[in-house]
Coordinates of C-alpha atoms in Angstrom, one line a residue:
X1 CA -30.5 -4.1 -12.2
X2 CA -30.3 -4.3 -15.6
X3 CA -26.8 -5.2 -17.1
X4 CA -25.2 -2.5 -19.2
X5 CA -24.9 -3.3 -23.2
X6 CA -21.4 -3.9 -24.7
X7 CA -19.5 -1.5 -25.8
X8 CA -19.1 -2.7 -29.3
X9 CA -21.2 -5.9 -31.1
X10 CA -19.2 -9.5 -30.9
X11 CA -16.4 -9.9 -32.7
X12 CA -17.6 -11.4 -36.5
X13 CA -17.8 -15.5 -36.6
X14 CA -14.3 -16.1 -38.2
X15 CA -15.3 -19.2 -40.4
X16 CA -15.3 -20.4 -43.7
X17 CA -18.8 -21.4 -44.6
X18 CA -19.0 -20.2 -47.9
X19 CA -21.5 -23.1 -48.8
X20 CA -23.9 -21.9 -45.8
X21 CA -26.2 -19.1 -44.6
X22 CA -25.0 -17.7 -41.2
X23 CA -28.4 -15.8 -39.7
X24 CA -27.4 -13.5 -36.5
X25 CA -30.0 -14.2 -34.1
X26 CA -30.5 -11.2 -31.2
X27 CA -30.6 -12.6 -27.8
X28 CA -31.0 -10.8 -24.8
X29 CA -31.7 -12.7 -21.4
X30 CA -34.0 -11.5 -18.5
X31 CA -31.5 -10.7 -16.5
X32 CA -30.3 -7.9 -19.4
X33 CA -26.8 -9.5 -20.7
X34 CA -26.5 -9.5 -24.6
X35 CA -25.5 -12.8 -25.8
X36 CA -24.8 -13.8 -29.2
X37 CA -26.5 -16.1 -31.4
X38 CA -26.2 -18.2 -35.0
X39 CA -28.0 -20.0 -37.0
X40 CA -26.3 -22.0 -39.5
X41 CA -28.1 -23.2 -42.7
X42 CA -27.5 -24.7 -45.8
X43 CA -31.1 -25.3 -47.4
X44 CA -34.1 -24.1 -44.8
X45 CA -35.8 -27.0 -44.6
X46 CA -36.7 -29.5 -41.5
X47 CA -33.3 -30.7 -40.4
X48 CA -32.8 -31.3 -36.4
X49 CA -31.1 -29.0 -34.5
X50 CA -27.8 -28.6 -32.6
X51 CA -27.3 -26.4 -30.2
X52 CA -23.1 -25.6 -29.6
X53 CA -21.7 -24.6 -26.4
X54 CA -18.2 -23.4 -25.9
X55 CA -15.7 -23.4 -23.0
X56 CA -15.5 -20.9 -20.9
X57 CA -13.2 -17.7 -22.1
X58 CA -13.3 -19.4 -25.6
X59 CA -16.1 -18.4 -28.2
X60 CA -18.3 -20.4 -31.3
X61 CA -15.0 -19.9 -33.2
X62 CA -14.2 -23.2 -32.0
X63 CA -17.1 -24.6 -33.7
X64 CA -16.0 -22.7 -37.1
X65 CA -12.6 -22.9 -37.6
X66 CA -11.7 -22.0 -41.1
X67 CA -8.3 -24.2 -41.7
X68 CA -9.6 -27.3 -40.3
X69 CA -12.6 -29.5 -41.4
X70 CA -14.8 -28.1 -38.8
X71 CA -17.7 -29.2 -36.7
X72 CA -20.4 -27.4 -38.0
X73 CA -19.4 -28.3 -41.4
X74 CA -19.2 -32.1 -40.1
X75 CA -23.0 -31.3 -38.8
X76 CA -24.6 -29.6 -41.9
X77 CA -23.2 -32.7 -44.2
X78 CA -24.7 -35.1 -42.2
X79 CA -28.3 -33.1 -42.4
X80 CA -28.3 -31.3 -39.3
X81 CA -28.5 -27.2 -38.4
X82 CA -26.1 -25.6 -36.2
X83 CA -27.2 -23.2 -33.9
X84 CA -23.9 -21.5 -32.0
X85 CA -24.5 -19.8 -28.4
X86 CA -21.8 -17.1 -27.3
X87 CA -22.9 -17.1 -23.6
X88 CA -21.7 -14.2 -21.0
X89 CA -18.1 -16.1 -20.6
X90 CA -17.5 -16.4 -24.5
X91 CA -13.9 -13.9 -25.5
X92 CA -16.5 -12.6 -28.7
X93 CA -18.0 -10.5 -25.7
X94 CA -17.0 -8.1 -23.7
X95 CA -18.0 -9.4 -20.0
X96 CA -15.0 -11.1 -19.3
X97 CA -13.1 -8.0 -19.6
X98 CA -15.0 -4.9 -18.4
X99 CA -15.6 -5.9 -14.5
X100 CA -18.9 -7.8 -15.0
X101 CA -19.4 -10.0 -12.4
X102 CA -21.3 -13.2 -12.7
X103 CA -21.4 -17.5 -11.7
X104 CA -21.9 -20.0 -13.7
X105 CA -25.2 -19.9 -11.8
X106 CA -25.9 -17.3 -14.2
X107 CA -25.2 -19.3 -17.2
X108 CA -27.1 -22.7 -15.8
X109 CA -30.5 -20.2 -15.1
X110 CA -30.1 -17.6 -18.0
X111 CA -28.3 -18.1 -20.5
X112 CA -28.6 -22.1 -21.8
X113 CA -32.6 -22.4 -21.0
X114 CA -33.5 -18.9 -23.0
X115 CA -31.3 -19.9 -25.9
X116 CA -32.9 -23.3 -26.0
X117 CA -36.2 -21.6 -25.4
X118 CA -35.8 -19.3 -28.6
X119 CA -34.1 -22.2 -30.8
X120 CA -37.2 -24.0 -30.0
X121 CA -39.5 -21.0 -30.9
X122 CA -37.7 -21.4 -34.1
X123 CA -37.8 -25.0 -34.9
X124 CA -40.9 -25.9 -33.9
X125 CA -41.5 -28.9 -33.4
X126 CA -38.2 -30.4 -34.8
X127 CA -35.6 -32.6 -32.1
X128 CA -32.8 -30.2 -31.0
X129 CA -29.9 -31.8 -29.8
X130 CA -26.8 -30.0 -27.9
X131 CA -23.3 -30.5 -27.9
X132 CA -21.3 -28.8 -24.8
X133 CA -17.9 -28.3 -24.0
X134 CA -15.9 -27.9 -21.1
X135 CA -17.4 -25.4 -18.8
X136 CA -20.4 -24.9 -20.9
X137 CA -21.3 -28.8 -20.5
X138 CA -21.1 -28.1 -16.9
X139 CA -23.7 -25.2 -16.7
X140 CA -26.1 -27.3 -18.9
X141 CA -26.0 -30.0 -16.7
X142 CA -26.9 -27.8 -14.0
X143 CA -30.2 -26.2 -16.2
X144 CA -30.6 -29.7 -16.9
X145 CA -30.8 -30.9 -12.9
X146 CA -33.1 -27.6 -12.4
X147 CA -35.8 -29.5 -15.1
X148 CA -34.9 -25.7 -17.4
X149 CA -34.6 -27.7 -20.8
X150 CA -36.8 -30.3 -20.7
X151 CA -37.5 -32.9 -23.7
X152 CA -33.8 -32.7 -25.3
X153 CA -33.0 -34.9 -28.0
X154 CA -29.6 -36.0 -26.8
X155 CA -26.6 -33.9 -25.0
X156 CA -23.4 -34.4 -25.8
X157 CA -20.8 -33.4 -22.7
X158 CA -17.1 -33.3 -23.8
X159 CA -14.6 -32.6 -21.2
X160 CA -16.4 -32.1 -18.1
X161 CA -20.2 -32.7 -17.1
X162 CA -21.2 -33.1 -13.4
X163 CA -18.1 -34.8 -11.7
X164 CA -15.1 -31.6 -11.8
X165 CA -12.0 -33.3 -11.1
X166 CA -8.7 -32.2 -10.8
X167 CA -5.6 -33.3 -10.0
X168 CA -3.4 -32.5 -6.8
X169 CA -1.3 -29.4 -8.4
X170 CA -4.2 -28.2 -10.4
X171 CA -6.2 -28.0 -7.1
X172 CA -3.8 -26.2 -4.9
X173 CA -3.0 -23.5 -7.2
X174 CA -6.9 -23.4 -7.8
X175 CA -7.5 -23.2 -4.5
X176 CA -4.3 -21.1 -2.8
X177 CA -2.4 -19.1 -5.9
X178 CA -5.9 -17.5 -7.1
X179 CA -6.8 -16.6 -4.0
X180 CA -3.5 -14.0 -3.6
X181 CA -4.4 -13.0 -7.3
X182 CA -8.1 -12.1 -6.8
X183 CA -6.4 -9.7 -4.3
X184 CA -4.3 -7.8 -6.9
X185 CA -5.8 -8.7 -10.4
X186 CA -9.3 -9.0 -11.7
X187 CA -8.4 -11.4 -14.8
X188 CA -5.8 -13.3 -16.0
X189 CA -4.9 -12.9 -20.0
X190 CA -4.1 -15.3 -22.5
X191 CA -2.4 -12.4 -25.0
X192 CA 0.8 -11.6 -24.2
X193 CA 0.6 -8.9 -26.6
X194 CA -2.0 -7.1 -24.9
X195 CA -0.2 -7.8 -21.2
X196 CA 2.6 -5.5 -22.2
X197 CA 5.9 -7.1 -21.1
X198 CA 6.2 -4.5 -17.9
X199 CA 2.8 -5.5 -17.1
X200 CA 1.7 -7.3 -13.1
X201 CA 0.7 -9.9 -15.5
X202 CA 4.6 -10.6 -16.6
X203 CA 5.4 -12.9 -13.8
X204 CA 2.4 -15.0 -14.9
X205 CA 3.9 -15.6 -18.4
X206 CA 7.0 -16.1 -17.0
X207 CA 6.0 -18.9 -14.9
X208 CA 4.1 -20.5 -17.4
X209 CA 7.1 -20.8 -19.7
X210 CA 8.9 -22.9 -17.6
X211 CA 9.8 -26.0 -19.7
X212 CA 8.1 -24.7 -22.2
X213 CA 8.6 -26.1 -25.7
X214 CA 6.7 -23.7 -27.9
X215 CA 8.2 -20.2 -27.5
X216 CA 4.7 -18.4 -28.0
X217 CA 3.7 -17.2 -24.6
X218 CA -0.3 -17.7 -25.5
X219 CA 0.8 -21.4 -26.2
X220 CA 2.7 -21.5 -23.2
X221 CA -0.4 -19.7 -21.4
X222 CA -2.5 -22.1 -22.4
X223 CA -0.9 -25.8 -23.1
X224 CA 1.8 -25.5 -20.3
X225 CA -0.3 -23.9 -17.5
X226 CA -3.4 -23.4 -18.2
X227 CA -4.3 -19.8 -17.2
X228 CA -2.0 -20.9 -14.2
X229 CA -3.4 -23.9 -12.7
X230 CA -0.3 -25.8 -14.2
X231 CA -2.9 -28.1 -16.5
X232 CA -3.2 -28.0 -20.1
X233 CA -5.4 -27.3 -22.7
X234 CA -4.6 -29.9 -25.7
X235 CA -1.8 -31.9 -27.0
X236 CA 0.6 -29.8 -28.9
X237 CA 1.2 -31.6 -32.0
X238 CA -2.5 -31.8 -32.7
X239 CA -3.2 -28.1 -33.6
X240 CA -2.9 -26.9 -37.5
X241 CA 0.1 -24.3 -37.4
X242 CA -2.9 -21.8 -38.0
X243 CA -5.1 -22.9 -35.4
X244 CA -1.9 -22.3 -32.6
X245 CA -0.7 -19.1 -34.2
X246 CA -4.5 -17.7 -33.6
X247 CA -5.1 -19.0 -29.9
X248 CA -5.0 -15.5 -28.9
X249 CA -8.0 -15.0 -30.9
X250 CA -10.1 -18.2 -29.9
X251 CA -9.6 -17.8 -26.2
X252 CA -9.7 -14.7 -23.7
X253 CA -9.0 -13.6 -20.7
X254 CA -9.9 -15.4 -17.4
X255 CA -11.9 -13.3 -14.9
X256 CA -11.8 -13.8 -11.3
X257 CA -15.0 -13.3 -10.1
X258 CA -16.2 -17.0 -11.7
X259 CA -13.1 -18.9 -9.6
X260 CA -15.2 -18.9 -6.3
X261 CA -17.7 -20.7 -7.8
X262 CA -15.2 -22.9 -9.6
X263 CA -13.6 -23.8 -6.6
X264 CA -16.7 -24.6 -4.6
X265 CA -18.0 -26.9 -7.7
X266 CA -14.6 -28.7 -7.5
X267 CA -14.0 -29.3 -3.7
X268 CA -17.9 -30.4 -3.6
X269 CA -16.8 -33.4 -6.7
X270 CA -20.1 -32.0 -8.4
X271 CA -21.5 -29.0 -9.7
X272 CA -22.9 -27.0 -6.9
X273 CA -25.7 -23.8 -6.5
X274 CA -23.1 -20.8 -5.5
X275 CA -25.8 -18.3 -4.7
X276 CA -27.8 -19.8 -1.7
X277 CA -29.3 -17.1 -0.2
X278 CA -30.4 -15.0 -4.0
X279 CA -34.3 -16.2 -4.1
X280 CA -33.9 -15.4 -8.2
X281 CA -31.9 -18.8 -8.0
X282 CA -34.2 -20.9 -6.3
X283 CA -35.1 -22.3 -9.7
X284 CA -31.2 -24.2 -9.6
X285 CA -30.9 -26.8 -7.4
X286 CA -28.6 -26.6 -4.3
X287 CA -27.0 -30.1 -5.8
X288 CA -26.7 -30.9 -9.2
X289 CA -26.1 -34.8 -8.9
X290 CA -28.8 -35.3 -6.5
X291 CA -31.6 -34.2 -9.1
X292 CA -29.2 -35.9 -11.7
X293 CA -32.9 -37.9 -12.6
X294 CA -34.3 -35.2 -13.9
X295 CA -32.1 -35.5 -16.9
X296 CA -34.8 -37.1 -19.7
X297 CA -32.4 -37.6 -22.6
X298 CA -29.8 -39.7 -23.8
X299 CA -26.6 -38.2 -22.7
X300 CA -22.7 -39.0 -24.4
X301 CA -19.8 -37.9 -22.4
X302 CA -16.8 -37.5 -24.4
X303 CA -13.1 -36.8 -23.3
X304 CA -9.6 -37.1 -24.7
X305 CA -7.6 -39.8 -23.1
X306 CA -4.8 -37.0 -22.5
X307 CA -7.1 -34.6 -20.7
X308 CA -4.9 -32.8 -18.3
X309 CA -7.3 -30.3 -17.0
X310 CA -10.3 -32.6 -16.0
X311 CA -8.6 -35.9 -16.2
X312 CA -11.2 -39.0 -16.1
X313 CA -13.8 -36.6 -15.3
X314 CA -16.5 -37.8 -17.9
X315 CA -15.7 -41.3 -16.8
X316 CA -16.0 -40.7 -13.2
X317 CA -19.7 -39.2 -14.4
X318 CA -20.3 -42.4 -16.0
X319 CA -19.5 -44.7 -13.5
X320 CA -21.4 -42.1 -10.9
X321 CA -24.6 -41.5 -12.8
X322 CA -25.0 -45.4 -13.9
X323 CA -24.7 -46.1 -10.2
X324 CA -26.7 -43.5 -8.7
X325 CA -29.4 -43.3 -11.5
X326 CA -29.2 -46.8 -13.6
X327 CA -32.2 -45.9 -15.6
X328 CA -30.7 -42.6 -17.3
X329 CA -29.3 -43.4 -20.9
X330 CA -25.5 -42.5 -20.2
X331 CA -22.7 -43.3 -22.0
X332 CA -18.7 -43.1 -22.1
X333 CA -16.5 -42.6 -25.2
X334 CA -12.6 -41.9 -25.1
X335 CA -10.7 -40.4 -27.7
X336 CA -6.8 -42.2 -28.1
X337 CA -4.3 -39.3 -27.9
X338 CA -7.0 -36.2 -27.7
X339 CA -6.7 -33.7 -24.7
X340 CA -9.3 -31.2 -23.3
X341 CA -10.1 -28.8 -26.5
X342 CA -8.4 -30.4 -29.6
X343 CA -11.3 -32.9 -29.7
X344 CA -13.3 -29.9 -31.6
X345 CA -10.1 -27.6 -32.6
X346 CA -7.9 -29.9 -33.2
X347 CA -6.5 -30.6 -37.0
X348 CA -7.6 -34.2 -36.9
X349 CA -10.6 -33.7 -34.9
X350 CA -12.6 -34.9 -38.3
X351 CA -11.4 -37.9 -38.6
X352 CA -11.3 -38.8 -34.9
X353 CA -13.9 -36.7 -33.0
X354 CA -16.9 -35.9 -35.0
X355 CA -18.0 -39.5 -36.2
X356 CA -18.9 -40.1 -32.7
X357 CA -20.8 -37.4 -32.0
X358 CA -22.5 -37.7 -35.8
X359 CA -23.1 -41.2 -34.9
X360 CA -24.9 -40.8 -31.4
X361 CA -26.9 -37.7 -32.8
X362 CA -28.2 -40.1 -35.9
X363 CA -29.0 -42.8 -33.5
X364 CA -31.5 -40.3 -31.4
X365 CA -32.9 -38.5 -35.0

């Protein structure tokens, strides 16, 4: 059955890119979900493109944030054009929220292969590129093991790619405290404000401020548990005052219905098929790591050095895929005193980040 349309359109882009065109590209997937799509141009002429995928329950904001130097801006200076994908877990849509269910099978088989195929219908015959974070870099290497986008330029996996890994408290409350939630809530919020302090979701908050530096319960949320898992996010002192005082805004609610599928992907090491019996997902491969050589491109994995929600993850990857597959063009880089998501949002990110991306996409032009 078709999906139902949202409610209202995706909350505007919240950018400064007063230098730029932003083009709003309609995409709708064959399954019937609405996602939302951007083109970002400076002069229309035959620049490669990049395609940017977010984190799950975060949005393209994270590509456009207006008080920092961002990373589309870093892109479009150094002659490329952004193209930003709000897939079905982005907070700019409404799926997260209104009791949609879905997997990040969904994601892996819809979403990432009918973006690419439209940017390509687009660009013609010009080299796309994409850049992946978190959870989004984890569904694209899944399209990618299923052979769904074929004859990519380079990928660029930051956070997380086909090796989940967790540590010991991170995977019990994964694996034990969601699984008394799912029984009582259907998401878990970021927005205190929204919660209501007599809320079910008050104890939540509650827990997460313990030792708690920051006072702001989104912060706390997110740096000091981590929608619960008792992870975190990003290092503190590397967020601009405005970038922190809007984290209600640039990530969303978590919804329960993906955590099965989370939590088979991380006890299995790898990312794993969760629908084995749906014959509309035979395209997705029961394994992702076993058709790892079916990846055809140059691949960077990228990770802060402080990641504390998929800690050595991209290494492991590394170390994995150069073993198992020694002919695939894989590569590590480690950012000195970066965490999971201030390698794109964070205020030095710049300076720190972007040159290594910039300088693998050039290489690959």
């Amino acid at each position: 059955m078709p999906r139902p349309m949202p409610r209202t359109p995706p909350r505007p882009l919240h950018a400064r890119l007063d230098d730029a065109t932003v083009e709003q590209v309609p995409l709708r997937v064959s399954d019937g979900t609405e996602l939302a799509l951007h083109r970002v141009y400076r002069v229309d002429d035959d620049r490669p493109a990049v395609l940017l995928l977010h984190g799950h329950t975060a949005s393209a904001d994270m590509f456009v944030l207006p008080e920092t130097r961002n990373l589309v801006e870093a892109l479009l200076d150094a002659g490329y054009e952004p193209w930003l994908l709000d897939w079905r877990g982005s907070c700019r849509l409404p799926y997260n929220e209104d009791g949609t269910t879905y997997t990040f099978d969904d994601v892996a088989l819809y979403d990432i292969p009918e973006a690419v195929s439209l940017v390509r219908a687009r660009i013609g015959t010009r080299r796309l590129f994409v850049v992946a974070h978190c959870l989004g870099a984890l569904s694209l290497s899944m399209s990618m093991a299923a052979g769904l986008v074929p004859g990519l330029a380079g990928v660029v996996a930051q956070g997380v790619f086909m090796t989940p890994k967790v540590t010991v408290p991170t995977r019990f409350r994964m694996h034990l405290s969601f699984e008394l939630l799912r029984k009582r809530v259907h998401h878990l919020p970021v927005d205190f404000r929204k919660a209501g302090f007599r809320s079910k979701y008050t104890p939540l908050f509650a827990l997460a401020s313990l030792g708690a530096d920051c006072p702001d319960p989104t912060c706390q949320m997110l740096h000091n548990s981590a929608w619960s898992t008792g992870a975190s996010l990003f290092v503190h002192d590397n967020l601009h005052p405005r970038t922190h005082d809007r984290l209600a805004d640039l990530f969303g609610t978590v919804p329960l219905c993906v955590l099965p599928h989370l939590r088979r992907v991380e006890l299995a090491h790898t990312v794993v098929r969760w629908n084995l019996s749906d014959h509309r997902y035979r395209a997705l491969p029961e394994n992702a790591l076993d058709n790892a050589d079916r990846i055809d491109c140059p691949v960077l994995l990228l990770s802060g050095s402080e990641n504390r929600l998929w800690p050595d993850a991209n290494r492991l990857c590394h170390d994995v895929l150069k073993a198992r597959h020694p002919r695939l063009d894989v590569r590590y880089v480690e950012v000195p005193g970066y965490g999971h998501v201030d390698p794109f949002i964070g205020r030095g990110a710049a300076l720190d980040v972007f040159g290594h991306i910039i300088d693998f996409l050039d290489g690959r032009r």
